[in-house]
């Protein structure tokens, strides 16, 4: 019989609501406790999702011996300190993307997971969606020939507020870390580590990247052209082109969606069966890994997160995107 894992949520903000809804579709998962800096907010969230316990601090949540896994949903710049707190208390950690704001921070989190023999995974939810897994299967099946090009975008118009998570450099603001991470992850997932990176960004008044274009070249000769922005709505589509056809992921390609494969002879839509709201798949992966006694997922490993962050470090370096937290040793 499957064991039950008791989950805690650290920081019940926007995305934590979606995660809590998704967790209801995960067999063997119990949402047990919520930790917020504000005890009333923690209790209200706990009541909404029938979690029996709430705390007015992250530390109290991390110390609760009944909690097995903590999902961290603070803004990017707090991920490292929150994850270290949880790992040091022996908790398994699923931490929102991006895992941190630079690779030095990611390395410290990986070291803490190893030292404490505790599980750590970046909540890169798209990696575990059936459509994304199916795309990789199709792309490597030879159906569209040798794959040589990826085009993907992610853009929306955010309300400008220099103090918000998206625009404040103190909170790791900018398009790259918030949404650029999706097309970048997808390119790495399909082609591996790039051999060349060219990027340009338009920085806004707070100094963070509001729009960014990235071209990646891979050892196979494949190219990825990616763009992301928080200043306008874009198609949010992805196309993988091969020598014999293409695979098209329609609007909001990084979410649950169907896929269209076209060759000169035919066009076929793959209808994918989804369960829950999509955020559940990553939680299933965490539990499967814990069942197997792992401290990292073979599907989105520590090295995968580190390589993704190293790529984002490189882009930040090319584009002159700096955060105050980069200076903290
Ligand atoms: N996977 C996805 O689809 C997805 C979507 C959106 C966001 N995210 C990721 O999730 C993380 C959180 O994003 P969000 O949009 O949910 O953020 P949010 O609602 O603005 O904030 C999340 C929570 O973080 C806590 N927090 C701790 N220190 C804070 C500070 N100094 N300023 C603001 N909040 C602070 C707050 O919780 P308490 O006050 O309760 O402690 C807040 O409610 C980000 O890293 C983001 O990249 C992922």
mmCIF file of C-alpha atoms and ligand atoms in Angstrom:
data_model
loop_
_atom_site.group_PDB
_atom_site.id
_atom_site.type_symbol
_atom_site.label_atom_id
_atom_site.label_comp_id
_atom_site.label_asym_id
_atom_site.label_seq_id
_atom_site.Cartn_x
_atom_site.Cartn_y
_atom_site.Cartn_z
ATOM 1 C CA UNK A 1 0.000 0.000 0.000
ATOM 2 C CA UNK A 2 1.218 3.523 -0.850
ATOM 3 C CA UNK A 3 2.347 5.567 2.158
ATOM 4 C CA UNK A 4 0.918 9.008 2.833
ATOM 5 C CA UNK A 5 3.205 12.025 2.650
ATOM 6 C CA UNK A 6 2.394 15.060 4.743
ATOM 7 C CA UNK A 7 3.028 18.269 2.827
ATOM 8 C CA UNK A 8 3.655 21.732 4.166
ATOM 9 C CA UNK A 9 3.366 24.955 2.170
ATOM 10 C CA UNK A 10 5.828 27.707 3.017
ATOM 11 C CA UNK A 11 4.427 31.113 1.929
ATOM 12 C CA UNK A 12 0.778 30.899 0.877
ATOM 13 C CA UNK A 13 0.878 33.473 -1.945
ATOM 14 C CA UNK A 14 -0.499 33.418 -5.502
ATOM 15 C CA UNK A 15 1.085 30.273 -6.886
ATOM 16 C CA UNK A 16 0.646 28.375 -3.617
ATOM 17 C CA UNK A 17 -3.129 28.406 -4.252
ATOM 18 C CA UNK A 18 -2.649 26.621 -7.574
ATOM 19 C CA UNK A 19 -0.254 24.159 -5.994
ATOM 20 C CA UNK A 20 -2.658 23.394 -3.123
ATOM 21 C CA UNK A 21 -5.478 22.788 -5.643
ATOM 22 C CA UNK A 22 -3.220 20.484 -7.678
ATOM 23 C CA UNK A 23 -2.128 18.537 -4.596
ATOM 24 C CA UNK A 24 -5.724 17.362 -4.147
ATOM 25 C CA UNK A 25 -5.168 15.165 -7.230
ATOM 26 C CA UNK A 26 -2.035 13.478 -5.895
ATOM 27 C CA UNK A 27 -2.611 9.984 -4.466
ATOM 28 C CA UNK A 28 -0.916 9.618 -1.084
ATOM 29 C CA UNK A 29 -0.545 13.382 -0.506
ATOM 30 C CA UNK A 30 -2.018 15.154 2.492
ATOM 31 C CA UNK A 31 -1.795 18.925 2.772
ATOM 32 C CA UNK A 32 -0.944 19.050 6.465
ATOM 33 C CA UNK A 33 0.465 22.464 7.415
ATOM 34 C CA UNK A 34 0.861 26.032 6.171
ATOM 35 C CA UNK A 35 3.569 28.453 7.271
ATOM 36 C CA UNK A 36 3.297 32.194 6.679
ATOM 37 C CA UNK A 37 4.859 35.284 8.211
ATOM 38 C CA UNK A 38 1.267 36.166 9.054
ATOM 39 C CA UNK A 39 -0.555 33.652 11.287
ATOM 40 C CA UNK A 40 -4.050 34.763 10.215
ATOM 41 C CA UNK A 41 -3.167 34.368 6.546
ATOM 42 C CA UNK A 42 -1.755 30.891 7.271
ATOM 43 C CA UNK A 43 -4.939 29.861 9.093
ATOM 44 C CA UNK A 44 -7.239 31.213 6.366
ATOM 45 C CA UNK A 45 -5.290 29.351 3.673
ATOM 46 C CA UNK A 46 -5.213 26.181 5.805
ATOM 47 C CA UNK A 47 -8.994 26.335 6.276
ATOM 48 C CA UNK A 48 -9.561 26.865 2.547
ATOM 49 C CA UNK A 49 -7.670 23.651 1.698
ATOM 50 C CA UNK A 50 -8.556 21.669 4.842
ATOM 51 C CA UNK A 51 -4.997 21.575 6.202
ATOM 52 C CA UNK A 52 -5.198 20.865 9.949
ATOM 53 C CA UNK A 53 -2.187 22.926 11.075
ATOM 54 C CA UNK A 54 -0.991 26.498 10.481
ATOM 55 C CA UNK A 55 2.019 28.453 11.703
ATOM 56 C CA UNK A 56 2.926 32.136 11.896
ATOM 57 C CA UNK A 57 6.534 31.523 10.859
ATOM 58 C CA UNK A 58 8.447 29.507 8.278
ATOM 59 C CA UNK A 59 10.692 28.173 11.028
ATOM 60 C CA UNK A 60 7.824 26.629 12.983
ATOM 61 C CA UNK A 61 6.693 24.845 9.811
ATOM 62 C CA UNK A 62 10.217 23.549 9.140
ATOM 63 C CA UNK A 63 10.455 22.264 12.738
ATOM 64 C CA UNK A 64 7.172 20.332 12.708
ATOM 65 C CA UNK A 65 8.212 16.647 12.934
ATOM 66 C CA UNK A 66 4.960 15.554 11.257
ATOM 67 C CA UNK A 67 5.803 17.347 7.982
ATOM 68 C CA UNK A 68 7.580 15.243 5.328
ATOM 69 C CA UNK A 69 7.781 17.595 2.324
ATOM 70 C CA UNK A 70 7.772 21.393 2.131
ATOM 71 C CA UNK A 71 6.767 23.285 -1.000
ATOM 72 C CA UNK A 72 8.455 26.712 -1.036
ATOM 73 C CA UNK A 73 6.578 29.526 -2.778
ATOM 74 C CA UNK A 74 8.302 32.751 -1.745
ATOM 75 C CA UNK A 75 9.737 35.248 -4.285
ATOM 76 C CA UNK A 76 12.976 34.015 -5.931
ATOM 77 C CA UNK A 77 15.411 35.872 -3.675
ATOM 78 C CA UNK A 78 14.220 33.971 -0.569
ATOM 79 C CA UNK A 79 14.356 30.459 -2.020
ATOM 80 C CA UNK A 80 17.880 29.712 -0.833
ATOM 81 C CA UNK A 81 17.412 30.721 2.798
ATOM 82 C CA UNK A 82 13.987 29.009 2.957
ATOM 83 C CA UNK A 83 15.292 25.803 1.378
ATOM 84 C CA UNK A 84 18.336 25.674 3.673
ATOM 85 C CA UNK A 85 16.031 26.064 6.682
ATOM 86 C CA UNK A 86 13.855 23.148 5.548
ATOM 87 C CA UNK A 87 16.719 20.886 4.436
ATOM 88 C CA UNK A 88 18.533 21.440 7.736
ATOM 89 C CA UNK A 89 15.408 20.206 9.516
ATOM 90 C CA UNK A 90 15.458 17.059 7.389
ATOM 91 C CA UNK A 91 12.518 17.991 5.172
ATOM 92 C CA UNK A 92 12.209 17.074 1.524
ATOM 93 C CA UNK A 93 11.927 20.290 -0.496
ATOM 94 C CA UNK A 94 10.058 21.184 -3.658
ATOM 95 C CA UNK A 95 11.100 24.777 -4.329
ATOM 96 C CA UNK A 96 9.441 27.088 -6.845
ATOM 97 C CA UNK A 97 11.286 28.054 -10.010
ATOM 98 C CA UNK A 98 13.802 29.538 -10.421
ATOM 99 C CA UNK A 99 15.545 27.455 -7.753
ATOM 100 C CA UNK A 100 17.464 30.600 -6.711
ATOM 101 C CA UNK A 101 18.765 33.750 -8.398
ATOM 102 C CA UNK A 102 22.290 32.610 -9.312
ATOM 103 C CA UNK A 103 24.324 29.421 -9.537
ATOM 104 C CA UNK A 104 26.291 30.117 -6.365
ATOM 105 C CA UNK A 105 23.001 29.965 -4.457
ATOM 106 C CA UNK A 106 21.905 26.827 -6.336
ATOM 107 C CA UNK A 107 25.208 25.130 -5.453
ATOM 108 C CA UNK A 108 24.691 25.919 -1.765
ATOM 109 C CA UNK A 109 21.222 24.382 -1.876
ATOM 110 C CA UNK A 110 22.497 21.231 -3.574
ATOM 111 C CA UNK A 111 25.288 20.926 -0.965
ATOM 112 C CA UNK A 112 22.728 21.265 1.833
ATOM 113 C CA UNK A 113 20.530 18.551 0.281
ATOM 114 C CA UNK A 114 23.542 16.207 0.097
ATOM 115 C CA UNK A 115 24.813 17.055 3.580
ATOM 116 C CA UNK A 116 21.407 16.470 5.168
ATOM 117 C CA UNK A 117 20.526 13.561 2.890
ATOM 118 C CA UNK A 118 17.276 15.372 2.075
ATOM 119 C CA UNK A 119 15.440 15.568 -1.218
ATOM 120 C CA UNK A 120 15.551 18.796 -3.244
ATOM 121 C CA UNK A 121 13.854 19.575 -6.554
ATOM 122 C CA UNK A 122 13.031 22.745 -8.462
ATOM 123 C CA UNK A 123 9.282 23.045 -9.064
ATOM 124 C CA UNK A 124 9.711 23.241 -12.820
ATOM 125 C CA UNK A 125 6.203 21.902 -13.263
ATOM 126 C CA UNK A 126 6.209 21.917 -17.090
ATOM 127 C CA UNK A 127 8.938 19.245 -17.103
ATOM 128 C CA UNK A 128 6.443 16.758 -15.666
ATOM 129 C CA UNK A 129 3.435 17.567 -17.858
ATOM 130 C CA UNK A 130 2.344 14.760 -20.201
ATOM 131 C CA UNK A 131 2.312 17.118 -23.235
ATOM 132 C CA UNK A 132 5.923 18.195 -22.694
ATOM 133 C CA UNK A 133 7.029 14.580 -22.206
ATOM 134 C CA UNK A 134 5.085 13.592 -25.357
ATOM 135 C CA UNK A 135 6.766 16.381 -27.374
ATOM 136 C CA UNK A 136 10.181 15.046 -26.502
ATOM 137 C CA UNK A 137 9.091 11.538 -27.492
ATOM 138 C CA UNK A 138 7.766 12.845 -30.825
ATOM 139 C CA UNK A 139 10.793 15.041 -31.453
ATOM 140 C CA UNK A 140 13.210 12.171 -30.929
ATOM 141 C CA UNK A 141 11.080 9.576 -32.785
ATOM 142 C CA UNK A 142 12.312 10.706 -36.213
ATOM 143 C CA UNK A 143 8.760 11.560 -37.296
ATOM 144 C CA UNK A 144 9.723 15.137 -38.243
ATOM 145 C CA UNK A 145 13.246 14.158 -39.262
ATOM 146 C CA UNK A 146 16.336 15.587 -37.603
ATOM 147 C CA UNK A 147 15.253 18.405 -35.292
ATOM 148 C CA UNK A 148 17.164 21.558 -36.043
ATOM 149 C CA UNK A 149 15.201 24.490 -34.666
ATOM 150 C CA UNK A 150 13.128 25.550 -31.668
ATOM 151 C CA UNK A 151 11.160 28.771 -31.568
ATOM 152 C CA UNK A 152 9.388 29.620 -28.324
ATOM 153 C CA UNK A 153 8.057 32.769 -26.718
ATOM 154 C CA UNK A 154 6.449 33.785 -23.453
ATOM 155 C CA UNK A 155 5.104 37.294 -23.114
ATOM 156 C CA UNK A 156 2.416 39.084 -21.179
ATOM 157 C CA UNK A 157 1.766 42.649 -20.174
ATOM 158 C CA UNK A 158 2.286 43.084 -16.457
ATOM 159 C CA UNK A 159 1.043 46.155 -14.572
ATOM 160 C CA UNK A 160 4.130 48.229 -13.862
ATOM 161 C CA UNK A 161 4.895 48.491 -10.157
ATOM 162 C CA UNK A 162 8.553 49.038 -9.267
ATOM 163 C CA UNK A 163 7.995 47.459 -5.834
ATOM 164 C CA UNK A 164 6.427 44.255 -7.191
ATOM 165 C CA UNK A 165 8.163 40.898 -7.490
ATOM 166 C CA UNK A 166 8.328 41.277 -11.286
ATOM 167 C CA UNK A 167 10.089 44.645 -11.362
ATOM 168 C CA UNK A 168 11.975 45.003 -8.069
ATOM 169 C CA UNK A 169 15.651 43.945 -8.379
ATOM 170 C CA UNK A 170 15.659 43.246 -4.629
ATOM 171 C CA UNK A 171 13.123 40.468 -5.319
ATOM 172 C CA UNK A 172 14.954 39.125 -8.397
ATOM 173 C CA UNK A 173 12.608 40.901 -10.829
ATOM 174 C CA UNK A 174 12.634 40.702 -14.611
ATOM 175 C CA UNK A 175 11.310 38.506 -17.400
ATOM 176 C CA UNK A 176 14.289 36.143 -17.523
ATOM 177 C CA UNK A 177 14.013 34.498 -14.102
ATOM 178 C CA UNK A 178 10.231 34.616 -13.980
ATOM 179 C CA UNK A 179 9.124 33.446 -17.431
ATOM 180 C CA UNK A 180 12.240 33.204 -19.629
ATOM 181 C CA UNK A 181 13.084 30.139 -17.585
ATOM 182 C CA UNK A 182 10.346 28.173 -19.432
ATOM 183 C CA UNK A 183 11.645 28.487 -23.028
ATOM 184 C CA UNK A 184 15.215 28.093 -21.737
ATOM 185 C CA UNK A 185 14.334 24.918 -19.862
ATOM 186 C CA UNK A 186 12.548 23.601 -22.948
ATOM 187 C CA UNK A 187 15.605 24.183 -25.157
ATOM 188 C CA UNK A 188 17.846 22.396 -22.641
ATOM 189 C CA UNK A 189 15.359 19.545 -22.295
ATOM 190 C CA UNK A 190 15.257 19.025 -26.060
ATOM 191 C CA UNK A 191 18.875 19.678 -27.052
ATOM 192 C CA UNK A 192 21.090 19.549 -23.921
ATOM 193 C CA UNK A 193 23.635 22.186 -22.956
ATOM 194 C CA UNK A 194 24.204 24.923 -25.581
ATOM 195 C CA UNK A 195 27.653 25.594 -27.020
ATOM 196 C CA UNK A 196 26.894 29.245 -27.848
ATOM 197 C CA UNK A 197 24.660 31.810 -26.163
ATOM 198 C CA UNK A 198 23.760 35.203 -27.601
ATOM 199 C CA UNK A 199 21.295 37.405 -25.768
ATOM 200 C CA UNK A 200 20.042 40.957 -25.693
ATOM 201 C CA UNK A 201 17.666 42.571 -23.232
ATOM 202 C CA UNK A 202 15.765 45.786 -22.812
ATOM 203 C CA UNK A 203 16.182 46.880 -19.221
ATOM 204 C CA UNK A 204 13.436 48.932 -17.571
ATOM 205 C CA UNK A 205 13.653 51.850 -15.125
ATOM 206 C CA UNK A 206 14.398 49.552 -12.156
ATOM 207 C CA UNK A 207 17.315 47.923 -14.034
ATOM 208 C CA UNK A 208 15.686 44.522 -14.543
ATOM 209 C CA UNK A 209 15.067 42.971 -17.972
ATOM 210 C CA UNK A 210 11.576 43.735 -19.220
ATOM 211 C CA UNK A 211 12.150 41.990 -22.575
ATOM 212 C CA UNK A 212 14.812 39.595 -23.715
ATOM 213 C CA UNK A 213 15.824 37.660 -26.852
ATOM 214 C CA UNK A 214 18.117 34.654 -26.689
ATOM 215 C CA UNK A 215 19.712 32.582 -29.422
ATOM 216 C CA UNK A 216 21.245 29.253 -28.432
ATOM 217 C CA UNK A 217 23.351 26.993 -30.592
ATOM 218 C CA UNK A 218 23.820 23.298 -29.808
ATOM 219 C CA UNK A 219 26.531 20.810 -30.760
ATOM 220 C CA UNK A 220 24.063 18.996 -33.077
ATOM 221 C CA UNK A 221 23.836 22.213 -35.105
ATOM 222 C CA UNK A 222 20.325 22.911 -33.791
ATOM 223 C CA UNK A 223 19.375 26.502 -32.974
ATOM 224 C CA UNK A 224 16.837 27.851 -30.458
ATOM 225 C CA UNK A 225 15.367 31.325 -30.868
ATOM 226 C CA UNK A 226 13.597 32.365 -27.701
ATOM 227 C CA UNK A 227 11.962 35.572 -26.552
ATOM 228 C CA UNK A 228 10.189 36.647 -23.429
ATOM 229 C CA UNK A 229 8.757 39.873 -22.112
ATOM 230 C CA UNK A 230 6.601 41.340 -19.358
ATOM 231 C CA UNK A 231 5.602 44.371 -21.474
ATOM 232 C CA UNK A 232 3.320 42.836 -24.144
ATOM 233 C CA UNK A 233 1.170 39.849 -24.898
ATOM 234 C CA UNK A 234 2.855 37.487 -27.379
ATOM 235 C CA UNK A 235 1.520 34.265 -28.980
ATOM 236 C CA UNK A 236 3.087 32.046 -26.237
ATOM 237 C CA UNK A 237 3.635 29.233 -28.727
ATOM 238 C CA UNK A 238 6.473 26.832 -29.376
ATOM 239 C CA UNK A 239 7.507 25.202 -32.650
ATOM 240 C CA UNK A 240 10.046 22.456 -33.073
ATOM 241 C CA UNK A 241 11.181 22.230 -36.666
ATOM 242 C CA UNK A 242 12.746 19.178 -38.241
ATOM 243 C CA UNK A 243 13.983 18.216 -41.689
ATOM 244 C CA UNK A 244 10.580 16.589 -42.472
ATOM 245 C CA UNK A 245 8.039 18.637 -40.529
ATOM 246 C CA UNK A 246 7.248 20.434 -37.307
ATOM 247 C CA UNK A 247 5.667 19.997 -33.916
ATOM 248 C CA UNK A 248 3.527 22.893 -32.803
ATOM 249 C CA UNK A 249 2.603 23.585 -29.187
ATOM 250 C CA UNK A 250 -0.253 26.097 -29.159
ATOM 251 C CA UNK A 251 -0.901 29.049 -26.844
ATOM 252 C CA UNK A 252 0.493 28.641 -23.325
ATOM 253 C CA UNK A 253 2.591 25.764 -24.585
ATOM 254 C CA UNK A 254 4.228 25.292 -21.152
ATOM 255 C CA UNK A 255 0.842 24.421 -19.584
ATOM 256 C CA UNK A 256 -1.390 21.365 -20.163
ATOM 257 C CA UNK A 257 -2.286 21.517 -23.901
ATOM 258 C CA UNK A 258 -2.544 19.337 -26.990
ATOM 259 C CA UNK A 259 0.176 19.132 -29.650
ATOM 260 C CA UNK A 260 -0.010 19.258 -33.460
ATOM 261 C CA UNK A 261 2.560 17.351 -35.525
ATOM 262 C CA UNK A 262 2.742 18.207 -39.234
ATOM 263 C CA UNK A 263 4.731 16.638 -42.041
ATOM 264 C CA UNK A 264 4.320 17.133 -45.793
ATOM 265 C CA UNK A 265 1.894 14.158 -45.852
ATOM 266 C CA UNK A 266 -0.254 14.710 -42.775
ATOM 267 C CA UNK A 267 -1.160 16.817 -39.775
ATOM 268 C CA UNK A 268 -2.080 15.063 -36.561
ATOM 269 C CA UNK A 269 -3.246 16.402 -33.199
ATOM 270 C CA UNK A 270 -2.158 14.458 -30.137
ATOM 271 C CA UNK A 271 -4.952 14.653 -27.570
ATOM 272 C CA UNK A 272 -3.393 14.307 -24.159
ATOM 273 C CA UNK A 273 -5.200 13.080 -21.032
ATOM 274 C CA UNK A 274 -4.549 15.370 -18.094
ATOM 275 C CA UNK A 275 -5.371 14.947 -14.433
ATOM 276 C CA UNK A 276 -5.757 17.900 -12.067
ATOM 277 C CA UNK A 277 -4.502 21.400 -12.902
ATOM 278 C CA UNK A 278 -0.984 20.387 -13.996
ATOM 279 C CA UNK A 279 0.775 21.350 -10.754
ATOM 280 C CA UNK A 280 0.065 17.868 -9.410
ATOM 281 C CA UNK A 281 2.544 16.064 -11.710
ATOM 282 C CA UNK A 282 5.635 17.567 -10.066
ATOM 283 C CA UNK A 283 4.298 16.571 -6.624
ATOM 284 C CA UNK A 284 3.777 12.994 -7.838
ATOM 285 C CA UNK A 285 7.419 12.991 -8.961
ATOM 286 C CA UNK A 286 8.590 14.134 -5.500
ATOM 287 C CA UNK A 287 6.672 11.334 -3.808
ATOM 288 C CA UNK A 288 7.906 8.724 -6.310
ATOM 289 C CA UNK A 289 11.490 9.824 -5.642
ATOM 290 C CA UNK A 290 10.964 9.601 -1.874
ATOM 291 C CA UNK A 291 9.437 6.122 -2.282
ATOM 292 C CA UNK A 292 12.693 5.166 -4.019
ATOM 293 C CA UNK A 293 14.909 6.789 -1.356
ATOM 294 C CA UNK A 294 16.291 9.444 -3.729
ATOM 295 C CA UNK A 295 17.507 12.941 -2.831
ATOM 296 C CA UNK A 296 17.104 14.230 -6.397
ATOM 297 C CA UNK A 297 14.857 13.486 -9.330
ATOM 298 C CA UNK A 298 16.399 11.711 -12.316
ATOM 299 C CA UNK A 299 13.885 13.642 -14.459
ATOM 300 C CA UNK A 300 14.865 17.135 -13.281
ATOM 301 C CA UNK A 301 18.101 16.628 -11.399
ATOM 302 C CA UNK A 302 20.285 18.971 -9.344
ATOM 303 C CA UNK A 303 22.596 19.206 -12.368
ATOM 304 C CA UNK A 304 19.659 20.150 -14.624
ATOM 305 C CA UNK A 305 18.712 23.003 -12.278
ATOM 306 C CA UNK A 306 22.334 24.103 -11.990
ATOM 307 C CA UNK A 307 22.881 24.100 -15.779
ATOM 308 C CA UNK A 308 19.690 26.089 -16.282
ATOM 309 C CA UNK A 309 20.830 28.639 -13.703
ATOM 310 C CA UNK A 310 24.332 28.810 -15.222
ATOM 311 C CA UNK A 311 22.697 29.619 -18.550
ATOM 312 C CA UNK A 312 20.598 32.356 -16.909
ATOM 313 C CA UNK A 313 23.750 33.700 -15.171
ATOM 314 C CA UNK A 314 25.398 33.919 -18.577
ATOM 315 C CA UNK A 315 22.439 35.756 -20.086
ATOM 316 C CA UNK A 316 22.345 38.148 -17.115
ATOM 317 C CA UNK A 317 26.033 38.768 -17.586
ATOM 318 C CA UNK A 318 25.657 39.470 -21.315
ATOM 319 C CA UNK A 319 22.700 41.787 -20.701
ATOM 320 C CA UNK A 320 23.968 43.570 -17.568
ATOM 321 C CA UNK A 321 21.196 42.373 -15.238
ATOM 322 C CA UNK A 322 22.351 42.589 -11.622
ATOM 323 C CA UNK A 323 20.635 42.008 -8.298
ATOM 324 C CA UNK A 324 21.642 43.314 -4.860
ATOM 325 C CA UNK A 325 21.425 39.697 -3.596
ATOM 326 C CA UNK A 326 24.260 38.687 -5.985
ATOM 327 C CA UNK A 327 26.639 40.544 -3.662
ATOM 328 C CA UNK A 328 25.668 38.603 -0.520
ATOM 329 C CA UNK A 329 28.286 35.943 0.246
HETATM 330 N N1 LIG B 1 5.084 27.479 -11.360
HETATM 331 C C1 LIG B 1 4.391 28.530 -11.751
HETATM 332 O O1 LIG B 1 3.534 28.465 -12.626
HETATM 333 C C2 LIG B 1 4.623 29.831 -11.059
HETATM 334 C C3 LIG B 1 3.723 30.887 -11.260
HETATM 335 C C4 LIG B 1 3.919 32.065 -10.533
HETATM 336 C C5 LIG B 1 4.990 32.164 -9.677
HETATM 337 N N2 LIG B 1 5.868 31.134 -9.530
HETATM 338 C C6 LIG B 1 7.030 31.245 -8.636
HETATM 339 O O2 LIG B 1 6.573 31.218 -7.293
HETATM 340 C C7 LIG B 1 7.281 32.137 -6.489
HETATM 341 C C8 LIG B 1 6.280 33.025 -5.783
HETATM 342 O O3 LIG B 1 5.513 33.725 -6.739
HETATM 343 P P1 LIG B 1 4.050 34.335 -6.378
HETATM 344 O O4 LIG B 1 3.579 35.006 -7.591
HETATM 345 O O5 LIG B 1 3.200 33.287 -5.738
HETATM 346 O O6 LIG B 1 4.504 35.423 -5.335
HETATM 347 P P2 LIG B 1 3.683 36.285 -4.299
HETATM 348 O O7 LIG B 1 2.257 35.871 -4.282
HETATM 349 O O8 LIG B 1 3.997 37.705 -4.545
HETATM 350 O O9 LIG B 1 4.433 35.937 -2.929
HETATM 351 C C9 LIG B 1 4.516 34.704 -2.391
HETATM 352 C C10 LIG B 1 4.617 34.781 -0.866
HETATM 353 O O10 LIG B 1 5.968 34.940 -0.461
HETATM 354 C C11 LIG B 1 6.001 35.399 0.890
HETATM 355 N N3 LIG B 1 7.056 36.405 1.093
HETATM 356 C C12 LIG B 1 8.100 36.260 1.938
HETATM 357 N N4 LIG B 1 8.865 37.347 1.935
HETATM 358 C C13 LIG B 1 8.322 38.205 1.067
HETATM 359 C C14 LIG B 1 8.661 39.521 0.669
HETATM 360 N N5 LIG B 1 9.705 40.179 1.170
HETATM 361 N N6 LIG B 1 7.892 40.103 -0.243
HETATM 362 C C15 LIG B 1 6.821 39.463 -0.754
HETATM 363 N N7 LIG B 1 6.452 38.212 -0.384
HETATM 364 C C16 LIG B 1 7.190 37.590 0.527
HETATM 365 C C17 LIG B 1 4.599 35.925 1.172
HETATM 366 O O11 LIG B 1 3.974 34.960 1.990
HETATM 367 P P3 LIG B 1 3.673 35.189 3.566
HETATM 368 O O12 LIG B 1 3.466 36.656 3.752
HETATM 369 O O13 LIG B 1 2.439 34.404 3.726
HETATM 370 O O14 LIG B 1 4.808 34.657 4.332
HETATM 371 C C18 LIG B 1 3.925 35.935 -0.190
HETATM 372 O O15 LIG B 1 2.542 35.710 -0.123
HETATM 373 C C19 LIG B 1 8.254 32.853 -7.419
HETATM 374 O O16 LIG B 1 9.550 32.359 -7.244
HETATM 375 C C20 LIG B 1 7.743 32.549 -8.819
HETATM 376 O O17 LIG B 1 8.764 32.402 -9.796
HETATM 377 C C21 LIG B 1 5.683 29.979 -10.197
#
